[in-house]
Amino acid sequence: MGHFDFHHALTTPFRMQPGLRKLAAGTPQLTPLRPGATHLREKQAVLAHWPTQALLQSPGFDAGPALQALAQQAQQEHPAAFEQVGGTWHAHHLGWCVDGEGHVRQTQALWPDAGPCLQAMAPAWRQAALLGLAFAEDFAILDAATQRVHWLAVCLPSHWAPEHKIGLSFAELHAPVADNQLLTSASAHLVRLVTSAQRWERFVWTVTSHPRLHAHPRRMGPERWPADLQAGSVVDMAWWRTERQTFIPLVEHGQAVFTIHTQVTPLRQALPSPEHAALVHDSLASMSPAVLAYRELTHVQAPLLAWLAQRAQGLQP
């Protein structure tokens, strides 16, 4: 499950809350991708077919300083995967580079499909897109002065449409979330925190029937779980979807780059031990009706709880 922390992320009773945790200095915030990785294949498909729903910017917003900070972070953490040489950004694991004017060049024959994908988009977006293909994370830029998200490079959204979120405030972003009082009431304070010098991370999780990382609502079925699904089949089509979110601050600009690392694993394979199953069981059991409805878990909560209870006892149902 990568960086996902079950003990920090799963609370009982379940609450929609910020859940921020301080990051120790030097803790990696980015995850480099290799040719053939699932994240790379899905991101490339989105950028090739729906780039205007993944790459978005508020009119007049200058994303340059934040993107430069993100590129510096990438090189500092993973110099073998990403490097800046002058104004040119090199994704070494993919074998492609993009210069400051958007010119694309192949450096090694590692992942040939990335080049046509980059060439097909507007030159101003090509360096950002290269970063998006080189790392598993999606990215957003949060501005403290306006408390708004003015830039998005999100290929793998979790059941939300990036094109409907660009330019919204932190509070507006979370307005549709069930039981959102803790999130929205603390929004101004949270924005100040994540754009300060201290770095933070948080975790999000759910159980879903959707198997792909890319979960844009326009490309999903109208119902999350089939209406005629039998109780015994729920777990067989259940997926454990998590996000690790971190913040890279630009204190001098009053901004932060928000990183989102999404992972999807079959639920049967996602829980390392009976203790982990018990944590998920207790948190799921304590969800309010509003949260269950928001996450479309109302009708599958009971069979999921029954399976989790058995796993928590060390059984393998």
Short mmCIF file of C-alpha atoms in Angstrom, two decimals:
data_model
loop_
_atom_site.label_atom_id
_atom_site.label_comp_id
_atom_site.label_asym_id
_atom_site.label_seq_id
_atom_site.Cartn_x
_atom_site.Cartn_y
_atom_site.Cartn_z
CA MET A 1 0.00 0.00 0.00
CA GLY A 2 2.97 2.31 -0.37
CA HIS A 3 2.91 5.28 2.01
CA PHE A 4 -0.67 4.81 3.23
CA ASP A 5 -0.77 4.79 7.05
CA PHE A 6 -3.73 2.74 8.30
CA HIS A 7 -3.33 3.74 11.92
CA HIS A 8 -3.29 7.45 11.19
CA ALA A 9 -5.92 7.41 8.44
CA LEU A 10 -8.58 5.16 9.99
CA THR A 11 -10.36 6.77 12.91
CA THR A 12 -13.30 5.59 15.00
CA PRO A 13 -15.79 7.12 15.02
CA PHE A 14 -15.23 8.11 11.40
CA ARG A 15 -15.13 11.87 10.81
CA MET A 16 -14.61 14.01 7.73
CA GLN A 17 -11.68 15.98 9.11
CA PRO A 18 -8.40 17.53 7.92
CA GLY A 19 -6.25 14.85 9.54
CA LEU A 20 -3.01 16.70 8.81
CA ARG A 21 0.25 15.19 10.04
CA LYS A 22 3.64 16.91 10.03
CA LEU A 23 6.19 15.55 7.59
CA ALA A 24 9.71 15.03 8.89
CA ALA A 25 12.38 16.89 6.97
CA GLY A 26 13.51 14.94 3.94
CA THR A 27 10.43 12.68 3.76
CA PRO A 28 9.76 11.89 0.06
CA GLN A 29 6.63 13.45 -1.39
CA LEU A 30 6.91 12.12 -4.94
CA THR A 31 6.91 8.63 -6.48
CA PRO A 32 8.79 8.13 -9.77
CA LEU A 33 7.22 5.98 -12.48
CA ARG A 34 8.84 3.40 -14.71
CA PRO A 35 7.76 2.46 -18.25
CA GLY A 36 4.64 0.31 -18.18
CA ALA A 37 3.50 1.41 -14.70
CA THR A 38 -0.27 1.50 -14.24
CA HIS A 39 -0.21 5.15 -13.19
CA LEU A 40 1.78 6.06 -16.29
CA ARG A 41 -0.51 4.18 -18.67
CA GLU A 42 -3.69 5.67 -17.19
CA LYS A 43 -2.29 9.20 -17.02
CA GLN A 44 -1.10 9.05 -20.60
CA ALA A 45 -4.52 7.83 -21.77
CA VAL A 46 -6.22 10.75 -20.02
CA LEU A 47 -3.78 13.32 -21.40
CA ALA A 48 -4.16 11.88 -24.89
CA HIS A 49 -7.97 11.87 -24.91
CA TRP A 50 -9.19 14.44 -22.34
CA PRO A 51 -6.36 16.93 -21.70
CA THR A 52 -8.72 19.87 -21.15
CA GLN A 53 -10.38 17.99 -18.29
CA ALA A 54 -7.05 17.28 -16.58
CA LEU A 55 -4.88 20.37 -17.21
CA LEU A 56 -6.57 23.55 -16.00
CA GLN A 57 -5.59 27.07 -14.98
CA SER A 58 -7.43 30.17 -13.82
CA PRO A 59 -7.13 33.09 -16.29
CA GLY A 60 -4.08 35.21 -15.58
CA PHE A 61 -2.61 32.91 -12.94
CA ASP A 62 1.18 32.46 -13.07
CA ALA A 63 2.01 28.86 -12.19
CA GLY A 64 5.72 29.31 -12.99
CA PRO A 65 7.14 29.65 -9.46
CA ALA A 66 5.15 26.71 -8.12
CA LEU A 67 6.07 24.48 -11.05
CA GLN A 68 9.72 25.42 -10.60
CA ALA A 69 9.47 24.47 -6.92
CA LEU A 70 7.85 21.17 -7.88
CA ALA A 71 10.59 20.44 -10.43
CA GLN A 72 13.26 21.23 -7.82
CA GLN A 73 11.55 18.89 -5.37
CA ALA A 74 11.47 16.14 -7.99
CA GLN A 75 15.16 16.52 -8.77
CA GLN A 76 16.14 16.71 -5.11
CA GLU A 77 14.23 13.55 -4.20
CA HIS A 78 14.81 11.48 -7.34
CA PRO A 79 17.74 12.77 -9.42
CA ALA A 80 17.93 9.49 -11.35
CA ALA A 81 14.34 9.97 -12.50
CA PHE A 82 14.11 13.72 -13.06
CA GLU A 83 16.64 16.46 -13.75
CA GLN A 84 16.73 20.10 -14.82
CA VAL A 85 19.53 21.07 -17.17
CA GLY A 86 19.29 24.77 -17.85
CA GLY A 87 15.65 25.33 -18.74
CA THR A 88 15.14 21.78 -19.98
CA TRP A 89 13.34 19.17 -17.87
CA HIS A 90 14.46 15.56 -18.31
CA ALA A 91 12.32 12.56 -17.35
CA HIS A 92 15.12 10.00 -17.43
CA HIS A 93 12.98 6.92 -16.74
CA LEU A 94 10.75 7.80 -19.70
CA GLY A 95 13.51 8.93 -22.06
CA TRP A 96 12.00 12.34 -22.92
CA CYS A 97 12.78 15.98 -22.20
CA VAL A 98 10.94 19.28 -22.70
CA ASP A 99 12.66 22.68 -22.84
CA GLY A 100 11.32 26.01 -21.60
CA GLU A 101 9.64 26.76 -24.94
CA GLY A 102 7.83 23.43 -25.00
CA HIS A 103 10.04 21.62 -27.50
CA VAL A 104 9.89 17.85 -26.96
CA ARG A 105 12.89 15.59 -27.57
CA GLN A 106 13.51 11.89 -27.05
CA THR A 107 16.71 11.07 -25.14
CA GLN A 108 16.36 7.28 -24.84
CA ALA A 109 14.07 4.66 -26.33
CA LEU A 110 12.36 3.78 -23.04
CA TRP A 111 8.70 4.83 -23.33
CA PRO A 112 8.10 5.97 -26.94
CA ASP A 113 4.39 6.71 -26.46
CA ALA A 114 5.08 9.68 -24.19
CA GLY A 115 6.42 11.81 -27.03
CA PRO A 116 3.31 11.94 -29.24
CA CYS A 117 1.18 12.56 -26.16
CA LEU A 118 3.29 15.57 -25.19
CA GLN A 119 3.51 16.89 -28.73
CA ALA A 120 -0.27 16.89 -29.10
CA MET A 121 -0.86 19.34 -26.26
CA ALA A 122 -0.30 23.09 -26.06
CA PRO A 123 3.43 23.93 -25.65
CA ALA A 124 2.78 25.85 -22.43
CA TRP A 125 1.54 22.65 -20.75
CA ARG A 126 4.23 20.24 -21.93
CA GLN A 127 6.69 20.60 -19.05
CA ALA A 128 3.90 20.19 -16.49
CA ALA A 129 2.60 17.17 -18.39
CA LEU A 130 6.08 15.65 -18.43
CA LEU A 131 6.22 15.95 -14.64
CA GLY A 132 2.79 14.37 -14.43
CA LEU A 133 3.91 11.39 -16.51
CA ALA A 134 7.20 11.03 -14.65
CA PHE A 135 5.56 10.74 -11.21
CA ALA A 136 2.55 8.93 -9.80
CA GLU A 137 1.17 12.04 -8.12
CA ASP A 138 -1.38 14.48 -9.49
CA PHE A 139 -0.82 18.15 -8.67
CA ALA A 140 -2.71 21.32 -7.74
CA ILE A 141 -1.58 24.82 -6.74
CA LEU A 142 -3.27 26.45 -3.76
CA ASP A 143 -2.99 30.22 -3.26
CA ALA A 144 -3.16 31.56 0.31
CA ALA A 145 -4.23 35.11 -0.53
CA THR A 146 -7.38 33.98 -2.34
CA GLN A 147 -7.68 30.56 -0.64
CA ARG A 148 -8.37 29.19 -4.11
CA VAL A 149 -7.01 26.43 -6.31
CA HIS A 150 -5.88 28.20 -9.48
CA TRP A 151 -4.05 25.38 -11.28
CA LEU A 152 -4.70 21.65 -11.68
CA ALA A 153 -2.90 18.76 -13.34
CA VAL A 154 -5.18 15.95 -12.21
CA CYS A 155 -5.44 12.86 -14.42
CA LEU A 156 -6.67 10.42 -11.76
CA PRO A 157 -9.51 12.12 -9.85
CA SER A 158 -11.49 10.15 -7.28
CA HIS A 159 -15.08 10.54 -8.49
CA TRP A 160 -14.86 14.31 -9.12
CA ALA A 161 -14.43 16.47 -12.21
CA PRO A 162 -11.34 18.75 -12.17
CA GLU A 163 -12.91 21.10 -14.73
CA HIS A 164 -15.64 21.91 -12.17
CA LYS A 165 -13.15 22.66 -9.37
CA ILE A 166 -10.69 25.08 -10.95
CA GLY A 167 -10.79 28.50 -9.28
CA LEU A 168 -12.84 27.36 -6.29
CA SER A 169 -11.92 28.18 -2.73
CA PHE A 170 -10.83 25.48 -0.29
CA ALA A 171 -14.23 25.66 1.41
CA GLU A 172 -16.09 25.50 -1.92
CA LEU A 173 -14.07 22.46 -2.95
CA HIS A 174 -15.36 20.55 0.05
CA ALA A 175 -18.94 21.87 -0.05
CA PRO A 176 -20.33 18.66 -1.65
CA VAL A 177 -18.66 16.43 0.96
CA ALA A 178 -21.00 14.88 3.53
CA ASP A 179 -20.52 15.92 7.17
CA ASN A 180 -18.05 18.56 6.00
CA GLN A 181 -18.37 20.99 8.92
CA LEU A 182 -14.90 20.30 10.31
CA LEU A 183 -13.31 20.78 6.89
CA THR A 184 -15.13 23.92 5.83
CA SER A 185 -15.02 25.70 9.19
CA ALA A 186 -11.25 25.23 9.40
CA SER A 187 -10.56 26.07 5.74
CA ALA A 188 -8.85 29.43 6.28
CA HIS A 189 -6.66 28.01 9.04
CA LEU A 190 -5.77 24.97 6.94
CA VAL A 191 -4.72 27.10 3.98
CA ARG A 192 -2.44 29.14 6.25
CA LEU A 193 -0.92 25.95 7.66
CA VAL A 194 -0.12 24.27 4.35
CA THR A 195 1.36 27.41 2.79
CA SER A 196 3.72 27.92 5.76
CA ALA A 197 7.20 26.44 6.05
CA GLN A 198 6.14 23.21 7.77
CA ARG A 199 5.26 20.36 5.39
CA TRP A 200 2.16 18.23 5.94
CA GLU A 201 0.49 15.05 4.73
CA ARG A 202 -2.97 13.54 5.06
CA PHE A 203 -4.70 10.34 3.95
CA VAL A 204 -8.08 9.57 2.38
CA TRP A 205 -9.67 6.15 1.84
CA THR A 206 -12.83 4.49 0.62
CA VAL A 207 -14.15 1.19 -0.74
CA THR A 208 -15.41 1.30 -4.31
CA SER A 209 -16.44 -0.99 -7.15
CA HIS A 210 -14.40 1.09 -9.63
CA PRO A 211 -11.13 -0.71 -10.52
CA ARG A 212 -9.24 2.07 -12.31
CA LEU A 213 -7.14 4.89 -10.93
CA HIS A 214 -8.89 7.27 -13.31
CA ALA A 215 -12.36 7.88 -11.83
CA HIS A 216 -13.72 10.93 -13.61
CA PRO A 217 -17.54 10.87 -13.16
CA ARG A 218 -18.16 11.35 -16.91
CA ARG A 219 -16.46 8.04 -17.62
CA MET A 220 -18.11 5.91 -14.95
CA GLY A 221 -21.39 4.04 -14.82
CA PRO A 222 -24.41 5.76 -13.25
CA GLU A 223 -24.39 3.40 -10.26
CA ARG A 224 -21.30 2.49 -8.24
CA TRP A 225 -22.60 -1.02 -7.35
CA PRO A 226 -24.97 -3.14 -9.51
CA ALA A 227 -28.53 -3.09 -8.15
CA ASP A 228 -28.81 -6.90 -8.33
CA LEU A 229 -25.46 -7.57 -6.64
CA GLN A 230 -25.65 -10.48 -4.21
CA ALA A 231 -24.21 -9.98 -0.73
CA GLY A 232 -21.61 -12.71 -1.25
CA SER A 233 -20.30 -11.01 -4.39
CA VAL A 234 -19.72 -7.56 -2.89
CA VAL A 235 -16.19 -8.27 -1.70
CA ASP A 236 -15.25 -9.87 -5.02
CA MET A 237 -15.83 -6.55 -6.82
CA ALA A 238 -14.66 -4.27 -3.99
CA TRP A 239 -11.54 -2.15 -4.36
CA TRP A 240 -9.61 -0.31 -1.65
CA ARG A 241 -8.98 3.24 -2.93
CA THR A 242 -6.58 5.48 -1.03
CA GLU A 243 -4.90 8.84 -1.45
CA ARG A 244 -1.79 10.18 0.19
CA GLN A 245 -1.88 13.96 -0.05
CA THR A 246 1.08 16.22 0.73
CA PHE A 247 1.91 19.92 0.47
CA ILE A 248 5.06 21.53 -0.94
CA PRO A 249 5.04 25.14 0.34
CA LEU A 250 6.24 28.26 -1.43
CA VAL A 251 6.28 30.54 1.59
CA GLU A 252 7.60 33.57 -0.30
CA HIS A 253 4.71 33.32 -2.79
CA GLY A 254 2.02 32.34 -0.31
CA GLN A 255 1.29 29.14 -2.23
CA ALA A 256 1.57 25.38 -1.92
CA VAL A 257 1.75 22.56 -4.43
CA PHE A 258 -0.76 19.92 -3.40
CA THR A 259 0.26 16.37 -4.36
CA ILE A 260 -2.20 13.46 -4.64
CA HIS A 261 -0.96 9.87 -4.86
CA THR A 262 -3.91 7.58 -5.60
CA GLN A 263 -3.71 3.81 -5.24
CA VAL A 264 -6.33 1.13 -5.99
CA THR A 265 -6.03 -2.46 -4.75
CA PRO A 266 -8.53 -5.35 -4.65
CA LEU A 267 -9.97 -5.30 -1.14
CA ARG A 268 -9.10 -8.96 -0.63
CA GLN A 269 -5.42 -8.10 -1.13
CA ALA A 270 -5.32 -4.71 0.56
CA LEU A 271 -5.40 -5.55 4.27
CA PRO A 272 -2.06 -6.88 5.55
CA SER A 273 -3.34 -8.34 8.84
CA PRO A 274 -6.43 -9.01 11.01
CA GLU A 275 -5.58 -5.79 12.87
CA HIS A 276 -5.91 -3.79 9.66
CA ALA A 277 -9.23 -5.46 8.88
CA ALA A 278 -10.47 -4.51 12.35
CA LEU A 279 -9.46 -0.87 11.82
CA VAL A 280 -11.39 -0.71 8.55
CA HIS A 281 -14.38 -2.53 10.06
CA ASP A 282 -14.71 -0.17 13.01
CA SER A 283 -14.29 2.97 10.93
CA LEU A 284 -16.77 1.81 8.28
CA ALA A 285 -19.27 0.75 10.96
CA SER A 286 -19.16 4.23 12.50
CA MET A 287 -19.86 6.19 9.30
CA SER A 288 -22.96 8.38 9.40
CA PRO A 289 -25.84 7.74 6.98
CA ALA A 290 -24.86 10.93 5.14
CA VAL A 291 -21.26 9.77 4.63
CA LEU A 292 -22.37 6.31 3.54
CA ALA A 293 -24.71 7.85 0.99
CA TYR A 294 -22.05 10.29 -0.25
CA ARG A 295 -19.62 7.40 -0.77
CA GLU A 296 -22.35 5.16 -2.20
CA LEU A 297 -21.75 2.53 0.47
CA THR A 298 -25.21 2.43 2.07
CA HIS A 299 -26.36 -0.80 0.43
CA VAL A 300 -23.05 -2.62 0.68
CA GLN A 301 -22.03 -1.65 4.21
CA ALA A 302 -23.55 -4.75 5.83
CA PRO A 303 -21.83 -7.39 3.64
CA LEU A 304 -18.54 -5.48 3.81
CA LEU A 305 -18.74 -5.37 7.61
CA ALA A 306 -19.50 -9.08 7.79
CA TRP A 307 -16.46 -9.92 5.66
CA LEU A 308 -14.21 -7.51 7.56
CA ALA A 309 -15.32 -9.00 10.89
CA GLN A 310 -14.26 -12.45 9.73
CA ARG A 311 -10.93 -11.15 8.47
CA ALA A 312 -10.41 -9.37 11.79
CA GLN A 313 -10.74 -12.77 13.48
CA GLY A 314 -8.01 -14.20 11.28
CA LEU A 315 -10.40 -16.08 8.98
CA GLN A 316 -10.09 -16.07 5.18
CA PRO A 317 -13.69 -15.90 3.90
#
